[in-house]
Short mmCIF file of C-alpha atoms in Angstrom, two decimals:
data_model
loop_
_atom_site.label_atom_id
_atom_site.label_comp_id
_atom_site.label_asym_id
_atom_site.label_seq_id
_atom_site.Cartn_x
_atom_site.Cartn_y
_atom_site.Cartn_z
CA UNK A 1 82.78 -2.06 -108.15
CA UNK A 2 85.60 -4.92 -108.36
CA UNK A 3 87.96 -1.59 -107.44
CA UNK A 4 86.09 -0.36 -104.21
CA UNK A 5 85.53 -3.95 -103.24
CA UNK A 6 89.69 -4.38 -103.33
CA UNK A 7 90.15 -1.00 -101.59
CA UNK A 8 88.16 -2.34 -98.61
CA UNK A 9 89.55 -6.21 -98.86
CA UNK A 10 93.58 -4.76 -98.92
CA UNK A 11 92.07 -2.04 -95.76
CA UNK A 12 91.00 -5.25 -93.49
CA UNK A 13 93.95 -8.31 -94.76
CA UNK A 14 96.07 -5.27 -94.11
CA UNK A 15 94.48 -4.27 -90.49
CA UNK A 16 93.77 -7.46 -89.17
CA UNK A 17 95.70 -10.56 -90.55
CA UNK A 18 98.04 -10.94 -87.67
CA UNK A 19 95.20 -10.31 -85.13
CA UNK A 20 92.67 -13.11 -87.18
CA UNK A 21 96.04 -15.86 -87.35
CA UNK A 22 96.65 -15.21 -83.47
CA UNK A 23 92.73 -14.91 -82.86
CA UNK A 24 92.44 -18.52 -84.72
CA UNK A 25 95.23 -20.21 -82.77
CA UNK A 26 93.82 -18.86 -79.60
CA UNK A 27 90.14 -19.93 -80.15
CA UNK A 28 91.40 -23.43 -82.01
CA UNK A 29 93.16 -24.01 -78.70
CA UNK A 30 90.54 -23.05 -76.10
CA UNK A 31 87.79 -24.75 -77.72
CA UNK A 32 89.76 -28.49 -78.39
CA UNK A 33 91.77 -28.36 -75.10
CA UNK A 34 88.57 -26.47 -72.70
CA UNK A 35 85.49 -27.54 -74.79
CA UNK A 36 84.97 -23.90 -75.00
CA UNK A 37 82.10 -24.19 -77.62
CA UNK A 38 81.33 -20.57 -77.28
CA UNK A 39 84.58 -19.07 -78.66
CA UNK A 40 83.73 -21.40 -82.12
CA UNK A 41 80.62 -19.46 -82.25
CA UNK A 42 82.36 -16.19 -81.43
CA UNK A 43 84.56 -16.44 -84.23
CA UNK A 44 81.41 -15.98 -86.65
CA UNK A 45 80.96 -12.58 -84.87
CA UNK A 46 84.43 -11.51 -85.13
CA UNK A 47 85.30 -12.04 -88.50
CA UNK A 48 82.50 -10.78 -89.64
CA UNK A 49 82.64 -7.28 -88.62
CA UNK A 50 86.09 -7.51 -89.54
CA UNK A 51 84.66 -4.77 -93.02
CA UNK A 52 82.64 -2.69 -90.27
CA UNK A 53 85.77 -1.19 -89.05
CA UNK A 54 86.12 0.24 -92.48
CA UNK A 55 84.11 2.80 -91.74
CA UNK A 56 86.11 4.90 -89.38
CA UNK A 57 89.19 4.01 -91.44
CA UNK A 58 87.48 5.94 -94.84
CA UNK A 59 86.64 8.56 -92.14
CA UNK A 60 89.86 8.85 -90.89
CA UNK A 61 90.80 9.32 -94.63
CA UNK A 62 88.54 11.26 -95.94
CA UNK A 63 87.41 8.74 -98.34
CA UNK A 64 84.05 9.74 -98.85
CA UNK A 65 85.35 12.78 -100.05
CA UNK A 66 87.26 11.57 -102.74
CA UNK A 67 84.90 8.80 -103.31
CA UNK A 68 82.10 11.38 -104.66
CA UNK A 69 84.41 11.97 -107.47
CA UNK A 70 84.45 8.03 -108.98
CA UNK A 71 81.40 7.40 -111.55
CA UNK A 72 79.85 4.91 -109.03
CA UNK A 73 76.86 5.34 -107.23
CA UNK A 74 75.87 5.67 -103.00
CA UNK A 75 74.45 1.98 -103.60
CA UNK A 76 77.58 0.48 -104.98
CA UNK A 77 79.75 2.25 -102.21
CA UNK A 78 77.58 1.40 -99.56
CA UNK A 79 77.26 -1.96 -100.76
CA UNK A 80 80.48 -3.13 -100.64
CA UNK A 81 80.60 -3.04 -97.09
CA UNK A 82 78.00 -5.27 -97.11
CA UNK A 83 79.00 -7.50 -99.97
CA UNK A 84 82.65 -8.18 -97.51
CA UNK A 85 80.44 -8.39 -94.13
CA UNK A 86 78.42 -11.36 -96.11
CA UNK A 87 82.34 -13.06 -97.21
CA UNK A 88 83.46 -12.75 -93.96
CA UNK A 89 80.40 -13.96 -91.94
CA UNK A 90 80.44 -16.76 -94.35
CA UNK A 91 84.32 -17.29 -93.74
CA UNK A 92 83.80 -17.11 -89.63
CA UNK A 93 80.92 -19.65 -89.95
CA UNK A 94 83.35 -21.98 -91.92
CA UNK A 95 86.15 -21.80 -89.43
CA UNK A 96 83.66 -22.15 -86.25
CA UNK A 97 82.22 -24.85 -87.81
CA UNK A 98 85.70 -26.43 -88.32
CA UNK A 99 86.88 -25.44 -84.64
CA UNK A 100 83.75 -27.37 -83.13
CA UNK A 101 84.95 -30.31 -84.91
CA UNK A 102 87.86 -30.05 -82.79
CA UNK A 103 85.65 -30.60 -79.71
CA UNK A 104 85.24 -34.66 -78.62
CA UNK A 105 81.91 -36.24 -79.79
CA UNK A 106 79.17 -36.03 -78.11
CA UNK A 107 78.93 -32.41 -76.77
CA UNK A 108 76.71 -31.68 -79.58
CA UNK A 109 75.06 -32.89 -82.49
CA UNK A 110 75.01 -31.74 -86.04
CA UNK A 111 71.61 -29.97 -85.77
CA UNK A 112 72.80 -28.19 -82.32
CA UNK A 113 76.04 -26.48 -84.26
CA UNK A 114 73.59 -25.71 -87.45
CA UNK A 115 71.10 -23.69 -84.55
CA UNK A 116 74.41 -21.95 -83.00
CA UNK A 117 75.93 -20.81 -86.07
CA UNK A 118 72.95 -19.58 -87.31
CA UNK A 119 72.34 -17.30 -84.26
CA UNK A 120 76.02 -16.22 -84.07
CA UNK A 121 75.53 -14.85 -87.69
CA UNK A 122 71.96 -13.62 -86.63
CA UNK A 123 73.46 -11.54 -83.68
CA UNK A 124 76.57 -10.58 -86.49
CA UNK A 125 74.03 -9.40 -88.88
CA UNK A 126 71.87 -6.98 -86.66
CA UNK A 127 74.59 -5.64 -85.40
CA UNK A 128 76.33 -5.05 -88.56
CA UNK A 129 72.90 -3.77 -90.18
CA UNK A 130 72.76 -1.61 -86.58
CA UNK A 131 76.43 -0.34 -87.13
CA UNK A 132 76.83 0.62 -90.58
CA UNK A 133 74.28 3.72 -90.95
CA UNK A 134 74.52 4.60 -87.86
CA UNK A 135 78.19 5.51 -88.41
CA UNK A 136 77.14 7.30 -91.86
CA UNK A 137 75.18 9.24 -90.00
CA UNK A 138 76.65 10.55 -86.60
CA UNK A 139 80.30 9.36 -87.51
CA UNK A 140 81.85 5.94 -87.09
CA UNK A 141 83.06 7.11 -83.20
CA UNK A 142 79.71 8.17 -81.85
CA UNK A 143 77.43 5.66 -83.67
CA UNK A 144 79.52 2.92 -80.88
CA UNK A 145 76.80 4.54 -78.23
CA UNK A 146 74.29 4.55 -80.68
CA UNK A 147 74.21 0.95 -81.77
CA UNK A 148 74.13 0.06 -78.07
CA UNK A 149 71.18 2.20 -77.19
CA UNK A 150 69.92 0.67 -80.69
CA UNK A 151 70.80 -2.81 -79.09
CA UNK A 152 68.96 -2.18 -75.94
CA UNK A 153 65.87 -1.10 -77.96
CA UNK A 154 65.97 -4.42 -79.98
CA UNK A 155 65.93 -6.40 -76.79
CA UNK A 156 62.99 -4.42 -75.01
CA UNK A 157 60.85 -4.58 -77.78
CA UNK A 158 59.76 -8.04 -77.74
CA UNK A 159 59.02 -7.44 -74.22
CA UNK A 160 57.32 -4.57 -74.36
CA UNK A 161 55.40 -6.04 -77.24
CA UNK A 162 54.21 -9.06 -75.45
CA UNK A 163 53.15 -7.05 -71.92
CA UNK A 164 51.48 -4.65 -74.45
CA UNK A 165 49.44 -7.53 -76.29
CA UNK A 166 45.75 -8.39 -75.31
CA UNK A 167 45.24 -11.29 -73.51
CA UNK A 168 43.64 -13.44 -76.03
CA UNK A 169 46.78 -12.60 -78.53
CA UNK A 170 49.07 -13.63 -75.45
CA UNK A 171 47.37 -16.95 -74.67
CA UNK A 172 47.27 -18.32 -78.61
CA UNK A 173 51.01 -17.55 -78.55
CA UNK A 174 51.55 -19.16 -75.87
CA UNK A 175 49.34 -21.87 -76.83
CA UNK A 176 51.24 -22.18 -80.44
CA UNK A 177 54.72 -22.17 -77.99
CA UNK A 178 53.22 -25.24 -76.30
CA UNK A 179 51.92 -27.11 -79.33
CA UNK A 180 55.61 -26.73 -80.84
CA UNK A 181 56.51 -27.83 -77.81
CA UNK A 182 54.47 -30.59 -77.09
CA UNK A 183 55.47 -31.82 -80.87
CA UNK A 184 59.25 -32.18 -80.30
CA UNK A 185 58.19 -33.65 -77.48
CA UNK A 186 55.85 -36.26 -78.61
CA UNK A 187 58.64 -37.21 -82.00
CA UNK A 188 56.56 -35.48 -84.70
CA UNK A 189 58.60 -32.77 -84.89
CA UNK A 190 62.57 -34.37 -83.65
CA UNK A 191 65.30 -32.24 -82.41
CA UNK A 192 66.99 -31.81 -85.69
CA UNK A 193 63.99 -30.93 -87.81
CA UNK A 194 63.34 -28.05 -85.31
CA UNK A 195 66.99 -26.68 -85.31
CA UNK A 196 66.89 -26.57 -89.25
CA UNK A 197 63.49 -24.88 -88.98
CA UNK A 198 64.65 -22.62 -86.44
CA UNK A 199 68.26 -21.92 -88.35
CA UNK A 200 66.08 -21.34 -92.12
CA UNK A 201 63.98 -18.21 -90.23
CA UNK A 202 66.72 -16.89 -88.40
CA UNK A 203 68.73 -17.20 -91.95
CA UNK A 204 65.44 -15.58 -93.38
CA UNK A 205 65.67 -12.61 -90.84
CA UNK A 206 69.21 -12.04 -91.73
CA UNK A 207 68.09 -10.88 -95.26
CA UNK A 208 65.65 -8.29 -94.20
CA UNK A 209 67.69 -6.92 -91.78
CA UNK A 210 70.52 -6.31 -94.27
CA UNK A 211 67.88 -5.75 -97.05
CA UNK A 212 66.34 -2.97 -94.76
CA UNK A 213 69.85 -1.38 -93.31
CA UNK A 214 71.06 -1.02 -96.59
CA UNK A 215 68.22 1.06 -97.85
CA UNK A 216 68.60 2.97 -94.94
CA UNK A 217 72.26 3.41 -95.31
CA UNK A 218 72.61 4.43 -99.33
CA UNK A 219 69.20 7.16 -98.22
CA UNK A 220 71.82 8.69 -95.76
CA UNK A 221 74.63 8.10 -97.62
CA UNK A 222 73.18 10.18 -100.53
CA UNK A 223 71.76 12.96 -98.43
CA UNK A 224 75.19 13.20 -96.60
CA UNK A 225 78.05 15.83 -97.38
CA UNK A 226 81.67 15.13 -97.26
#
């Protein structure tokens, strides 16, 4: 395990570290000179499919191939792409963190960079979980369109969901929206205490979705031949 997780560690310091030291000066500079907050929070996303690219580059090699050959299983190989994702998300949230400290006080508070980071690596993580057996199963190239049409489907179906829902449904969620509301509003529930809430289920959802892709990944990993 220790060697598959150095094979893919040497592929990406290899690949990307002049890319991630000019990509850090560039976003360091933006977002202390231009208050660009965003690019802080972008950085989470970018590092963090920094092992994703691995895929085509085992393709490319015919990894898998040899691979088959080691005495390790489909849920070791497969999860060493997710065990780096997890470093390097955790890495990008440490440096964006760092880069909005760069930014004067005042444009936002403690609880408001918790809630950002916490998205960022909630929009890394489905798109990771998205990417990685999609590529094991049409091929790192053609799973691109895939995870977009994937993407799409994500962001309908909360929309569909709630046209589709019975009236009754729709107007206790939107009662329960207002109540929340209404709470941060009235001081019961402050700012902060709502960002942390919000950042610990969007945390939360990262684990299923990785929980659930890898599953999905090692059953098509397995069934695949090389």
């Amino acid at each position: 395990m220790r060697g598959l997780l150095y094979k893919d560690w040497s592929l990406v310091i290899n690949s990307y570290k002049y890319n991630f030291l000019l990509l850090l000066v560039f976003y360091a500079l933006l977002t202390a000179l231009l208050k660009m907050t965003f690019l802080a929070y972008a950085m989470v996303f970018v590092v963090g499919m920094y092992a994703a690219s691995t895929t085509s580059m085992d393709e490319n090699s015919h990894w898998d191939a040899y691979a088959r050959t080691l005495p390790v299983t489909p849920g070791q190989l497969v999860a060493v792409k997710y065990l780096l994702t997890l470093f390097f998300t955790a890495v990008g949230v440490i440096l964006s963190f760092v880069l909005l400290q760069l930014v004067p006080q005042g444009v936002s508070t403690l609880a408001e960079e918790v809630l950002g980071l916490s998205s960022a690596t909630l929009v890394t993580m489905l798109y990771f979980s998205l990417t990685i057996p999609l590529s094991y199963r049409f091929g790192a190239v053609r799973a691109r369109s895939w995870v977009t049409v994937a993407l799409l489907l994500v962001i309908a179906a909360p929309a569909a969901l709630l046209l589709a829902m019975p009236e009754q449904a729709r107007g206790w969620l939107e009662g329960a929206l207002g109540a929340l509301s209404a709470q941060v509003s009235a001081g019961s529930l402050t700012e902060a205490q709502f960002c942390f809430a919000a950042a610990a289920g969007m945390l939360v959802l990262c684990v299923v979705f990785l929980a659930i892709s890898w599953g999905v990944s090692v059953q098509i990993y397995r069934k695949k031949g090389f």
